[in-house]
PDB file of C-alpha atoms and ligand atoms in Angstrom:
ATOM      1  CA  UNK A  19       0.057   0.042  -0.088  1.00  0.00           C
ATOM      2  CA  UNK A  20       1.390   3.381  -0.730  1.00  0.00           C
ATOM      3  CA  UNK A  21       1.087   6.430   1.279  1.00  0.00           C
ATOM      4  CA  UNK A  22      -1.540   9.099   0.034  1.00  0.00           C
ATOM      5  CA  UNK A  23       0.299  11.879  -2.119  1.00  0.00           C
ATOM      6  CA  UNK A  24       1.118  14.880   0.006  1.00  0.00           C
ATOM      7  CA  UNK A  25      -1.160  17.752  -0.918  1.00  0.00           C
ATOM      8  CA  UNK A  26       0.535  20.205  -3.589  1.00  0.00           C
ATOM      9  CA  UNK A  27       1.452  23.384  -2.350  1.00  0.00           C
ATOM     10  CA  UNK A  28      -1.201  25.165  -4.179  1.00  0.00           C
ATOM     11  CA  UNK A  29      -3.769  23.448  -2.310  1.00  0.00           C
ATOM     12  CA  UNK A  30      -1.865  23.921   0.936  1.00  0.00           C
ATOM     13  CA  UNK A  31      -1.743  27.451   0.334  1.00  0.00           C
ATOM     14  CA  UNK A  32      -5.433  27.814  -0.693  1.00  0.00           C
ATOM     15  CA  UNK A  33      -6.274  26.151   2.646  1.00  0.00           C
ATOM     16  CA  UNK A  34      -4.093  28.564   4.526  1.00  0.00           C
ATOM     17  CA  UNK A  35      -5.684  31.648   2.827  1.00  0.00           C
ATOM     18  CA  UNK A  36      -9.252  30.331   3.566  1.00  0.00           C
ATOM     19  CA  UNK A  37      -8.282  29.940   7.207  1.00  0.00           C
ATOM     20  CA  UNK A  38      -6.928  33.540   7.296  1.00  0.00           C
ATOM     21  CA  UNK A  39      -9.912  34.994   5.302  1.00  0.00           C
ATOM     22  CA  UNK A  40     -12.498  33.321   7.717  1.00  0.00           C
ATOM     23  CA  UNK A  41     -10.426  34.944  10.660  1.00  0.00           C
ATOM     24  CA  UNK A  42      -9.694  31.592  12.144  1.00  0.00           C
ATOM     25  CA  UNK A  43      -6.343  30.761  13.606  1.00  0.00           C
ATOM     26  CA  UNK A  44      -3.213  29.221  11.916  1.00  0.00           C
ATOM     27  CA  UNK A  45      -1.703  26.832  14.501  1.00  0.00           C
ATOM     28  CA  UNK A  46       2.133  25.644  14.773  1.00  0.00           C
ATOM     29  CA  UNK A  47       1.204  22.213  13.103  1.00  0.00           C
ATOM     30  CA  UNK A  48      -0.473  23.767  10.126  1.00  0.00           C
ATOM     31  CA  UNK A  49       1.245  24.515   6.720  1.00  0.00           C
ATOM     32  CA  UNK A  50       2.220  28.175   6.059  1.00  0.00           C
ATOM     33  CA  UNK A  51       4.038  30.115   3.631  1.00  0.00           C
ATOM     34  CA  UNK A  52       7.619  30.604   4.402  1.00  0.00           C
ATOM     35  CA  UNK A  53       7.412  34.445   4.084  1.00  0.00           C
ATOM     36  CA  UNK A  54       4.573  34.307   6.768  1.00  0.00           C
ATOM     37  CA  UNK A  55       6.728  32.182   9.016  1.00  0.00           C
ATOM     38  CA  UNK A  56       9.681  34.544   8.569  1.00  0.00           C
ATOM     39  CA  UNK A  57       7.643  37.662   8.959  1.00  0.00           C
ATOM     40  CA  UNK A  58       6.080  36.368  12.196  1.00  0.00           C
ATOM     41  CA  UNK A  59       9.342  35.113  13.589  1.00  0.00           C
ATOM     42  CA  UNK A  60      10.737  38.698  12.898  1.00  0.00           C
ATOM     43  CA  UNK A  61       7.901  40.360  14.465  1.00  0.00           C
ATOM     44  CA  UNK A  62       7.509  38.280  17.532  1.00  0.00           C
ATOM     45  CA  UNK A  63      11.148  38.362  18.265  1.00  0.00           C
ATOM     46  CA  UNK A  64      11.448  42.195  17.798  1.00  0.00           C
ATOM     47  CA  UNK A  65       8.355  42.416  20.265  1.00  0.00           C
ATOM     48  CA  UNK A  66      10.112  39.951  22.859  1.00  0.00           C
ATOM     49  CA  UNK A  67      13.212  41.932  22.544  1.00  0.00           C
ATOM     50  CA  UNK A  68      11.272  45.069  23.256  1.00  0.00           C
ATOM     51  CA  UNK A  69       9.819  43.715  26.338  1.00  0.00           C
ATOM     52  CA  UNK A  70      13.051  42.637  27.760  1.00  0.00           C
ATOM     53  CA  UNK A  71      15.039  45.792  26.902  1.00  0.00           C
ATOM     54  CA  UNK A  72      12.047  47.875  27.934  1.00  0.00           C
ATOM     55  CA  UNK A  73      12.805  46.588  31.640  1.00  0.00           C
ATOM     56  CA  UNK A  74      15.941  48.682  31.617  1.00  0.00           C
ATOM     57  CA  UNK A  75      14.716  52.484  31.545  1.00  0.00           C
ATOM     58  CA  UNK A  76      12.334  51.739  34.372  1.00  0.00           C
ATOM     59  CA  UNK A  77      14.367  49.168  36.339  1.00  0.00           C
ATOM     60  CA  UNK A  78      16.913  52.298  36.615  1.00  0.00           C
ATOM     61  CA  UNK A  79      14.399  53.668  39.242  1.00  0.00           C
ATOM     62  CA  UNK A  80      13.577  50.726  41.199  1.00  0.00           C
ATOM     63  CA  UNK A  81      16.123  51.270  43.830  1.00  0.00           C
ATOM     64  CA  UNK A  82      15.324  55.072  43.912  1.00  0.00           C
ATOM     65  CA  UNK A  83      11.288  54.798  44.183  1.00  0.00           C
ATOM     66  CA  UNK A  84       9.984  57.464  46.688  1.00  0.00           C
ATOM     67  CA  UNK A  85       7.893  55.177  48.637  1.00  0.00           C
ATOM     68  CA  UNK A  86       7.295  51.476  49.376  1.00  0.00           C
ATOM     69  CA  UNK A  87       4.104  51.469  47.558  1.00  0.00           C
ATOM     70  CA  UNK A  88       5.721  53.081  44.436  1.00  0.00           C
ATOM     71  CA  UNK A  89       8.606  50.506  44.636  1.00  0.00           C
ATOM     72  CA  UNK A  90       5.998  47.402  44.980  1.00  0.00           C
ATOM     73  CA  UNK A  91       4.294  48.758  41.914  1.00  0.00           C
ATOM     74  CA  UNK A  92       7.186  49.480  39.881  1.00  0.00           C
ATOM     75  CA  UNK A  93       8.693  45.960  40.499  1.00  0.00           C
ATOM     76  CA  UNK A  94       5.609  44.291  39.746  1.00  0.00           C
ATOM     77  CA  UNK A  95       5.414  46.170  36.458  1.00  0.00           C
ATOM     78  CA  UNK A  96       8.859  45.418  35.382  1.00  0.00           C
ATOM     79  CA  UNK A  97       8.480  41.798  36.400  1.00  0.00           C
ATOM     80  CA  UNK A  98       5.374  41.797  34.171  1.00  0.00           C
ATOM     81  CA  UNK A  99       7.660  43.047  31.185  1.00  0.00           C
ATOM     82  CA  UNK A 100       9.811  39.894  31.740  1.00  0.00           C
ATOM     83  CA  UNK A 101       6.973  37.609  31.499  1.00  0.00           C
ATOM     84  CA  UNK A 102       5.748  39.238  28.229  1.00  0.00           C
ATOM     85  CA  UNK A 103       9.211  38.553  26.942  1.00  0.00           C
ATOM     86  CA  UNK A 104       8.920  34.883  28.212  1.00  0.00           C
ATOM     87  CA  UNK A 105       5.379  34.235  26.462  1.00  0.00           C
ATOM     88  CA  UNK A 106       6.607  35.832  23.233  1.00  0.00           C
ATOM     89  CA  UNK A 107      10.075  33.960  22.771  1.00  0.00           C
ATOM     90  CA  UNK A 108       7.905  30.935  23.350  1.00  0.00           C
ATOM     91  CA  UNK A 109       5.457  31.980  20.736  1.00  0.00           C
ATOM     92  CA  UNK A 110       8.370  32.470  18.501  1.00  0.00           C
ATOM     93  CA  UNK A 111       9.726  28.922  19.260  1.00  0.00           C
ATOM     94  CA  UNK A 112       6.556  27.547  17.984  1.00  0.00           C
ATOM     95  CA  UNK A 113       7.397  28.700  14.639  1.00  0.00           C
ATOM     96  CA  UNK A 114      10.765  26.920  14.858  1.00  0.00           C
ATOM     97  CA  UNK A 115      12.919  29.803  15.974  1.00  0.00           C
ATOM     98  CA  UNK A 116      15.841  29.004  18.405  1.00  0.00           C
ATOM     99  CA  UNK A 117      15.670  31.047  21.617  1.00  0.00           C
ATOM    100  CA  UNK A 118      19.491  31.206  22.010  1.00  0.00           C
ATOM    101  CA  UNK A 119      19.647  32.359  18.453  1.00  0.00           C
ATOM    102  CA  UNK A 120      17.197  35.255  18.982  1.00  0.00           C
ATOM    103  CA  UNK A 121      19.225  36.352  22.122  1.00  0.00           C
ATOM    104  CA  UNK A 122      22.489  36.329  19.891  1.00  0.00           C
ATOM    105  CA  UNK A 123      20.653  38.316  17.305  1.00  0.00           C
ATOM    106  CA  UNK A 124      19.470  40.955  19.784  1.00  0.00           C
ATOM    107  CA  UNK A 125      22.892  41.329  21.567  1.00  0.00           C
ATOM    108  CA  UNK A 126      24.728  41.604  18.292  1.00  0.00           C
ATOM    109  CA  UNK A 127      22.364  44.231  17.068  1.00  0.00           C
ATOM    110  CA  UNK A 128      21.196  41.977  14.010  1.00  0.00           C
ATOM    111  CA  UNK A 129      17.412  42.122  15.176  1.00  0.00           C
ATOM    112  CA  UNK A 130      15.678  45.429  16.478  1.00  0.00           C
ATOM    113  CA  UNK A 131      13.830  46.521  19.527  1.00  0.00           C
ATOM    114  CA  UNK A 132      11.288  49.206  19.851  1.00  0.00           C
ATOM    115  CA  UNK A 133      13.017  52.550  19.313  1.00  0.00           C
ATOM    116  CA  UNK A 134      11.277  54.114  22.497  1.00  0.00           C
ATOM    117  CA  UNK A 135      13.477  52.223  24.963  1.00  0.00           C
ATOM    118  CA  UNK A 136      16.650  54.177  23.714  1.00  0.00           C
ATOM    119  CA  UNK A 137      15.683  57.422  25.582  1.00  0.00           C
ATOM    120  CA  UNK A 138      16.870  57.869  29.035  1.00  0.00           C
ATOM    121  CA  UNK A 139      14.601  58.152  32.265  1.00  0.00           C
ATOM    122  CA  UNK A 140      15.652  61.466  33.885  1.00  0.00           C
ATOM    123  CA  UNK A 141      13.068  61.748  36.711  1.00  0.00           C
ATOM    124  CA  UNK A 142      10.786  59.613  38.473  1.00  0.00           C
ATOM    125  CA  UNK A 143       7.890  61.372  36.426  1.00  0.00           C
ATOM    126  CA  UNK A 144       9.382  59.284  33.640  1.00  0.00           C
ATOM    127  CA  UNK A 145       7.951  56.192  35.200  1.00  0.00           C
ATOM    128  CA  UNK A 146       4.535  57.800  35.222  1.00  0.00           C
ATOM    129  CA  UNK A 147       4.953  58.928  31.671  1.00  0.00           C
ATOM    130  CA  UNK A 148       6.156  55.781  30.308  1.00  0.00           C
ATOM    131  CA  UNK A 149       3.120  53.846  31.793  1.00  0.00           C
ATOM    132  CA  UNK A 150       0.755  56.401  30.464  1.00  0.00           C
ATOM    133  CA  UNK A 151       2.161  57.140  26.936  1.00  0.00           C
ATOM    134  CA  UNK A 152       4.568  54.122  26.247  1.00  0.00           C
ATOM    135  CA  UNK A 153       2.348  51.416  27.606  1.00  0.00           C
ATOM    136  CA  UNK A 154      -0.817  53.305  25.997  1.00  0.00           C
ATOM    137  CA  UNK A 155       0.894  53.287  22.720  1.00  0.00           C
ATOM    138  CA  UNK A 156       1.577  49.711  23.246  1.00  0.00           C
ATOM    139  CA  UNK A 157      -1.788  48.873  24.026  1.00  0.00           C
ATOM    140  CA  UNK A 158      -3.132  50.602  20.971  1.00  0.00           C
ATOM    141  CA  UNK A 159      -0.635  48.468  18.786  1.00  0.00           C
ATOM    142  CA  UNK A 160      -1.292  45.313  20.522  1.00  0.00           C
ATOM    143  CA  UNK A 161      -5.181  45.070  21.105  1.00  0.00           C
ATOM    144  CA  UNK A 162      -5.598  44.405  17.368  1.00  0.00           C
ATOM    145  CA  UNK A 163      -3.006  41.700  17.466  1.00  0.00           C
ATOM    146  CA  UNK A 164      -5.119  39.617  19.871  1.00  0.00           C
ATOM    147  CA  UNK A 165      -7.196  38.978  16.708  1.00  0.00           C
ATOM    148  CA  UNK A 166      -4.021  38.226  14.655  1.00  0.00           C
ATOM    149  CA  UNK A 167      -4.163  35.061  12.545  1.00  0.00           C
ATOM    150  CA  UNK A 168      -1.282  33.106  14.328  1.00  0.00           C
ATOM    151  CA  UNK A 169      -2.843  31.254  17.422  1.00  0.00           C
ATOM    152  CA  UNK A 170       0.078  31.128  19.890  1.00  0.00           C
ATOM    153  CA  UNK A 171       0.864  34.767  19.092  1.00  0.00           C
ATOM    154  CA  UNK A 172      -2.570  36.250  19.353  1.00  0.00           C
ATOM    155  CA  UNK A 173      -3.306  34.141  22.614  1.00  0.00           C
ATOM    156  CA  UNK A 174      -0.128  35.577  24.244  1.00  0.00           C
ATOM    157  CA  UNK A 175      -1.372  39.031  23.240  1.00  0.00           C
ATOM    158  CA  UNK A 176      -4.739  38.644  25.252  1.00  0.00           C
ATOM    159  CA  UNK A 177      -2.842  38.138  28.526  1.00  0.00           C
ATOM    160  CA  UNK A 178      -0.242  40.712  27.669  1.00  0.00           C
ATOM    161  CA  UNK A 179      -2.755  43.362  26.911  1.00  0.00           C
ATOM    162  CA  UNK A 180      -4.644  42.893  30.293  1.00  0.00           C
ATOM    163  CA  UNK A 181      -1.261  43.399  32.141  1.00  0.00           C
ATOM    164  CA  UNK A 182      -0.435  46.363  29.726  1.00  0.00           C
ATOM    165  CA  UNK A 183      -3.662  48.051  30.832  1.00  0.00           C
ATOM    166  CA  UNK A 184      -2.481  47.893  34.469  1.00  0.00           C
ATOM    167  CA  UNK A 185       0.728  49.424  33.482  1.00  0.00           C
ATOM    168  CA  UNK A 186      -1.088  52.246  31.794  1.00  0.00           C
ATOM    169  CA  UNK A 187      -3.340  52.805  34.728  1.00  0.00           C
ATOM    170  CA  UNK A 188      -0.490  52.803  37.332  1.00  0.00           C
ATOM    171  CA  UNK A 189       1.414  55.324  35.165  1.00  0.00           C
ATOM    172  CA  UNK A 190      -1.499  57.704  34.934  1.00  0.00           C
ATOM    173  CA  UNK A 191      -2.270  57.392  38.564  1.00  0.00           C
ATOM    174  CA  UNK A 192       1.270  58.195  39.405  1.00  0.00           C
ATOM    175  CA  UNK A 193       1.251  61.324  37.264  1.00  0.00           C
ATOM    176  CA  UNK A 194      -2.243  62.464  38.588  1.00  0.00           C
ATOM    177  CA  UNK A 195      -0.531  62.359  42.128  1.00  0.00           C
ATOM    178  CA  UNK A 196       2.310  64.296  41.083  1.00  0.00           C
ATOM    179  CA  UNK A 197       0.077  66.955  39.508  1.00  0.00           C
ATOM    180  CA  UNK A 198      -1.905  67.469  42.689  1.00  0.00           C
ATOM    181  CA  UNK A 199       1.502  68.013  44.434  1.00  0.00           C
ATOM    182  CA  UNK A 200       3.992  71.057  44.359  1.00  0.00           C
ATOM    183  CA  UNK A 201       4.735  73.159  41.395  1.00  0.00           C
ATOM    184  CA  UNK A 202       8.270  71.497  41.263  1.00  0.00           C
ATOM    185  CA  UNK A 203       6.379  68.126  40.678  1.00  0.00           C
ATOM    186  CA  UNK A 204       4.149  69.537  38.140  1.00  0.00           C
ATOM    187  CA  UNK A 205       7.123  70.967  36.276  1.00  0.00           C
ATOM    188  CA  UNK A 206       8.880  67.583  36.467  1.00  0.00           C
ATOM    189  CA  UNK A 207       5.529  65.854  34.743  1.00  0.00           C
ATOM    190  CA  UNK A 208       5.449  68.481  32.090  1.00  0.00           C
ATOM    191  CA  UNK A 209       9.033  68.175  31.335  1.00  0.00           C
ATOM    192  CA  UNK A 210       8.843  64.349  31.074  1.00  0.00           C
ATOM    193  CA  UNK A 211       5.679  64.563  29.005  1.00  0.00           C
ATOM    194  CA  UNK A 212       7.663  66.974  26.669  1.00  0.00           C
ATOM    195  CA  UNK A 213      10.473  64.480  26.211  1.00  0.00           C
ATOM    196  CA  UNK A 214       8.296  61.371  25.579  1.00  0.00           C
ATOM    197  CA  UNK A 215       5.387  62.826  23.478  1.00  0.00           C
ATOM    198  CA  UNK A 216       7.040  62.703  20.221  1.00  0.00           C
ATOM    199  CA  UNK A 217       9.098  59.320  20.843  1.00  0.00           C
ATOM    200  CA  UNK A 218       5.695  57.780  21.580  1.00  0.00           C
ATOM    201  CA  UNK A 219       4.043  58.830  18.340  1.00  0.00           C
ATOM    202  CA  UNK A 220       7.185  57.102  16.664  1.00  0.00           C
ATOM    203  CA  UNK A 221       6.482  53.801  18.299  1.00  0.00           C
ATOM    204  CA  UNK A 222       3.828  53.274  15.670  1.00  0.00           C
ATOM    205  CA  UNK A 223       6.738  53.099  13.021  1.00  0.00           C
ATOM    206  CA  UNK A 224       7.101  55.103   9.776  1.00  0.00           C
ATOM    207  CA  UNK A 225       4.353  56.877   8.022  1.00  0.00           C
ATOM    208  CA  UNK A 226       2.213  54.534   5.814  1.00  0.00           C
ATOM    209  CA  UNK A 227       3.633  55.850   2.602  1.00  0.00           C
ATOM    210  CA  UNK A 228       7.102  54.606   3.935  1.00  0.00           C
ATOM    211  CA  UNK A 229       6.020  51.333   5.228  1.00  0.00           C
ATOM    212  CA  UNK A 230       6.410  48.738   2.350  1.00  0.00           C
ATOM    213  CA  UNK A 231       5.636  45.652   4.261  1.00  0.00           C
ATOM    214  CA  UNK A 232       2.314  46.595   5.668  1.00  0.00           C
ATOM    215  CA  UNK A 233       0.103  45.535   2.787  1.00  0.00           C
ATOM    216  CA  UNK A 234       1.346  41.974   2.981  1.00  0.00           C
ATOM    217  CA  UNK A 235       1.191  41.756   6.578  1.00  0.00           C
ATOM    218  CA  UNK A 236      -2.330  42.996   6.537  1.00  0.00           C
ATOM    219  CA  UNK A 237      -3.168  40.321   3.852  1.00  0.00           C
ATOM    220  CA  UNK A 238      -1.843  37.809   6.135  1.00  0.00           C
ATOM    221  CA  UNK A 239      -3.777  38.976   9.146  1.00  0.00           C
ATOM    222  CA  UNK A 240      -0.664  39.667  11.032  1.00  0.00           C
ATOM    223  CA  UNK A 241      -1.477  43.431  10.953  1.00  0.00           C
ATOM    224  CA  UNK A 242      -4.933  44.683  11.386  1.00  0.00           C
ATOM    225  CA  UNK A 243      -4.394  48.319  10.968  1.00  0.00           C
ATOM    226  CA  UNK A 244      -1.707  50.809   9.446  1.00  0.00           C
ATOM    227  CA  UNK A 245       0.943  52.749  11.395  1.00  0.00           C
ATOM    228  CA  UNK A 246      -0.845  56.111  10.569  1.00  0.00           C
ATOM    229  CA  UNK A 247      -4.445  54.638  11.637  1.00  0.00           C
ATOM    230  CA  UNK A 248      -3.045  53.469  14.934  1.00  0.00           C
ATOM    231  CA  UNK A 249      -1.138  56.630  15.697  1.00  0.00           C
ATOM    232  CA  UNK A 250      -4.288  58.599  15.011  1.00  0.00           C
ATOM    233  CA  UNK A 251      -6.310  56.270  17.308  1.00  0.00           C
ATOM    234  CA  UNK A 252      -3.528  56.855  20.112  1.00  0.00           C
ATOM    235  CA  UNK A 253      -3.581  60.640  19.564  1.00  0.00           C
ATOM    236  CA  UNK A 254      -7.552  60.683  19.959  1.00  0.00           C
ATOM    237  CA  UNK A 255      -7.376  58.495  23.024  1.00  0.00           C
ATOM    238  CA  UNK A 256      -4.598  60.548  24.663  1.00  0.00           C
ATOM    239  CA  UNK A 257      -5.498  64.210  24.262  1.00  0.00           C
ATOM    240  CA  UNK A 258      -8.593  64.094  26.572  1.00  0.00           C
ATOM    241  CA  UNK A 259      -6.344  62.254  29.050  1.00  0.00           C
ATOM    242  CA  UNK A 260      -3.891  65.076  28.880  1.00  0.00           C
ATOM    243  CA  UNK A 261      -6.569  67.631  29.494  1.00  0.00           C
ATOM    244  CA  UNK A 262      -7.618  65.747  32.604  1.00  0.00           C
ATOM    245  CA  UNK A 263      -4.247  65.610  33.745  1.00  0.00           C
ATOM    246  CA  UNK A 264      -3.580  69.273  33.262  1.00  0.00           C
ATOM    247  CA  UNK A 265      -0.538  68.734  31.002  1.00  0.00           C
ATOM    248  CA  UNK A 266       0.367  70.365  27.560  1.00  0.00           C
ATOM    249  CA  UNK A 267       1.214  68.052  24.832  1.00  0.00           C
ATOM    250  CA  UNK A 268       4.207  69.677  23.077  1.00  0.00           C
ATOM    251  CA  UNK A 269       2.670  70.177  19.614  1.00  0.00           C
ATOM    252  CA  UNK A 270       1.431  73.549  18.416  1.00  0.00           C
ATOM    253  CA  UNK A 271      -0.446  71.782  15.489  1.00  0.00           C
ATOM    254  CA  UNK A 272      -2.501  69.699  17.595  1.00  0.00           C
ATOM    255  CA  UNK A 273      -6.278  70.688  17.098  1.00  0.00           C
ATOM    256  CA  UNK A 274      -9.757  69.090  16.897  1.00  0.00           C
ATOM    257  CA  UNK A 275     -10.700  68.594  13.554  1.00  0.00           C
ATOM    258  CA  UNK A 276     -14.641  68.443  13.420  1.00  0.00           C
ATOM    259  CA  UNK A 277     -14.932  67.321   9.918  1.00  0.00           C
ATOM    260  CA  UNK A 278     -12.703  64.284  10.597  1.00  0.00           C
ATOM    261  CA  UNK A 279     -14.077  63.804  14.179  1.00  0.00           C
ATOM    262  CA  UNK A 280     -10.323  63.411  14.989  1.00  0.00           C
ATOM    263  CA  UNK A 281      -7.341  65.363  16.162  1.00  0.00           C
ATOM    264  CA  UNK A 282      -4.974  66.942  13.640  1.00  0.00           C
ATOM    265  CA  UNK A 283      -1.349  66.843  14.809  1.00  0.00           C
ATOM    266  CA  UNK A 284       2.121  67.698  13.656  1.00  0.00           C
ATOM    267  CA  UNK A 285       4.719  65.551  11.921  1.00  0.00           C
ATOM    268  CA  UNK A 286       7.070  63.454  14.078  1.00  0.00           C
ATOM    269  CA  UNK A 287      10.719  63.902  13.200  1.00  0.00           C
ATOM    270  CA  UNK A 288      11.251  60.955  11.115  1.00  0.00           C
ATOM    271  CA  UNK A 289      15.066  61.614  10.759  1.00  0.00           C
ATOM    272  CA  UNK A 290      15.226  61.064  14.418  1.00  0.00           C
ATOM    273  CA  UNK A 291      13.294  57.980  14.298  1.00  0.00           C
ATOM    274  CA  UNK A 292      15.481  56.588  11.333  1.00  0.00           C
ATOM    275  CA  UNK A 293      18.695  57.639  13.609  1.00  0.00           C
ATOM    276  CA  UNK A 294      17.388  55.866  16.715  1.00  0.00           C
ATOM    277  CA  UNK A 295      16.368  52.553  14.717  1.00  0.00           C
ATOM    278  CA  UNK A 296      19.934  52.521  13.033  1.00  0.00           C
ATOM    279  CA  UNK A 297      21.521  52.637  16.497  1.00  0.00           C
ATOM    280  CA  UNK A 298      22.112  56.147  17.293  1.00  0.00           C
ATOM    281  CA  UNK A 299      19.667  57.034  19.744  1.00  0.00           C
ATOM    282  CA  UNK A 300      20.619  58.570  23.097  1.00  0.00           C
ATOM    283  CA  UNK A 301      20.833  55.000  24.911  1.00  0.00           C
ATOM    284  CA  UNK A 302      21.239  52.429  22.265  1.00  0.00           C
ATOM    285  CA  UNK A 303      24.759  51.550  23.156  1.00  0.00           C
ATOM    286  CA  UNK A 304      24.116  51.349  26.983  1.00  0.00           C
ATOM    287  CA  UNK A 305      21.014  49.213  26.459  1.00  0.00           C
ATOM    288  CA  UNK A 306      22.743  46.695  24.495  1.00  0.00           C
ATOM    289  CA  UNK A 307      25.815  46.739  26.478  1.00  0.00           C
ATOM    290  CA  UNK A 308      23.618  46.099  29.721  1.00  0.00           C
ATOM    291  CA  UNK A 309      21.814  43.285  27.937  1.00  0.00           C
ATOM    292  CA  UNK A 310      25.089  41.616  26.763  1.00  0.00           C
ATOM    293  CA  UNK A 311      26.408  41.852  30.272  1.00  0.00           C
ATOM    294  CA  UNK A 312      23.467  40.238  31.833  1.00  0.00           C
ATOM    295  CA  UNK A 313      23.583  37.532  29.284  1.00  0.00           C
ATOM    296  CA  UNK A 314      27.284  36.856  30.109  1.00  0.00           C
ATOM    297  CA  UNK A 315      26.509  36.815  33.838  1.00  0.00           C
ATOM    298  CA  UNK A 316      23.738  34.349  33.360  1.00  0.00           C
ATOM    299  CA  UNK A 317      26.043  31.812  31.583  1.00  0.00           C
ATOM    300  CA  UNK A 318      26.508  29.584  34.739  1.00  0.00           C
ATOM    301  CA  UNK A 319      22.716  29.347  35.277  1.00  0.00           C
ATOM    302  CA  UNK A 320      22.317  28.209  31.750  1.00  0.00           C
ATOM    303  CA  UNK A 321      25.080  25.713  32.121  1.00  0.00           C
ATOM    304  CA  UNK A 322      23.936  24.459  35.316  1.00  0.00           C
ATOM    305  CA  UNK A 323      20.510  24.064  34.118  1.00  0.00           C
ATOM    306  CA  UNK A 324      21.705  22.056  31.065  1.00  0.00           C
ATOM    307  CA  UNK A 325      24.009  19.714  33.334  1.00  0.00           C
ATOM    308  CA  UNK A 326      21.035  19.060  35.723  1.00  0.00           C
ATOM    309  CA  UNK A 327      18.801  18.233  32.631  1.00  0.00           C
ATOM    310  CA  UNK A 328      21.416  16.047  31.332  1.00  0.00           C
ATOM    311  CA  UNK A 329      21.790  14.114  34.599  1.00  0.00           C
ATOM    312  CA  UNK A 330      17.969  13.892  34.947  1.00  0.00           C
ATOM    313  CA  UNK A 331      17.912  12.254  31.644  1.00  0.00           C
ATOM    314  CA  UNK A 332      20.544   9.786  32.338  1.00  0.00           C
ATOM    315  CA  UNK A 333      18.927   8.679  35.661  1.00  0.00           C
ATOM    316  CA  UNK A 334      15.628   8.041  33.929  1.00  0.00           C
ATOM    317  CA  UNK A 335      17.290   5.953  31.008  1.00  0.00           C
ATOM    318  CA  UNK A 336      16.861   2.243  31.373  1.00  0.00           C
TER     319      UNK A 336
HETATM  320 FE1  FE2 B  11       4.989  44.624  28.139  1.00  0.00          FE
HETATM  321 FE1  FE2 B  12       3.897  47.176  29.864  1.00  0.00          FE
END
């Protein structure tokens, strides 16, 4: 008896496209186009790296938190980010990626992480601003990913988004507390918002006219909205929050447009974004050096875990 012939690639592809079109999920055992697998690995890895590197700017303030309560909140938040990295590296592994290889690519600079984490945190108000604006922008980006076409990634995003919404709230609450404080505290908040507003808008990536992979990613259900759509959504969500907080967003062109039912806003400095992405932001070198050091310092843990696993496997062998 001969085995049934494997379905031809055209048939497999038709099945894949039908699943994506029906907004159902592609699972690790399913056939998928190589480009889809590669794009997802790149996107998930970049996302995982961002979670891990994103621990650094705020981790910088854990030992200097102004109270036990603030320290407990910040510790919980930074630990969540480590957890997000873990879910995402695991999701990448379901596509055949190797975690050690992804780490090598991060610390060699071959793979990117979010541009926002290359900016310094100069005051405790930055912890609040990062929660409010950076985690807020991450939520705008990530909520649609919960409906993405790849099962393990979309399921990881559901949990991550719940935790991101805690991050956003703790940041906003921190800023609200400072805005009810002294003039010096209000000035710290305003200075922090001035520094983080434009980099937060850049988190959505280059303008649509300069984003060549968007169309393919949308066709594959990896991406649900364009960069400019998400940026607009973020601005519309954030302006009323800024008003409630009593801070000014540093954009003279920001104005309600009744015809569009949205806010008009100025153009981010795309040359700055390109510089930060290509490794020339204020903290790129520092972030990678820190990550590399942490990786090297952890070598003995990986060796011990591997030795333990090998011994346990030996003991189980008949
Ligand atoms: Fe996160
Ligand atoms: Fe977060």
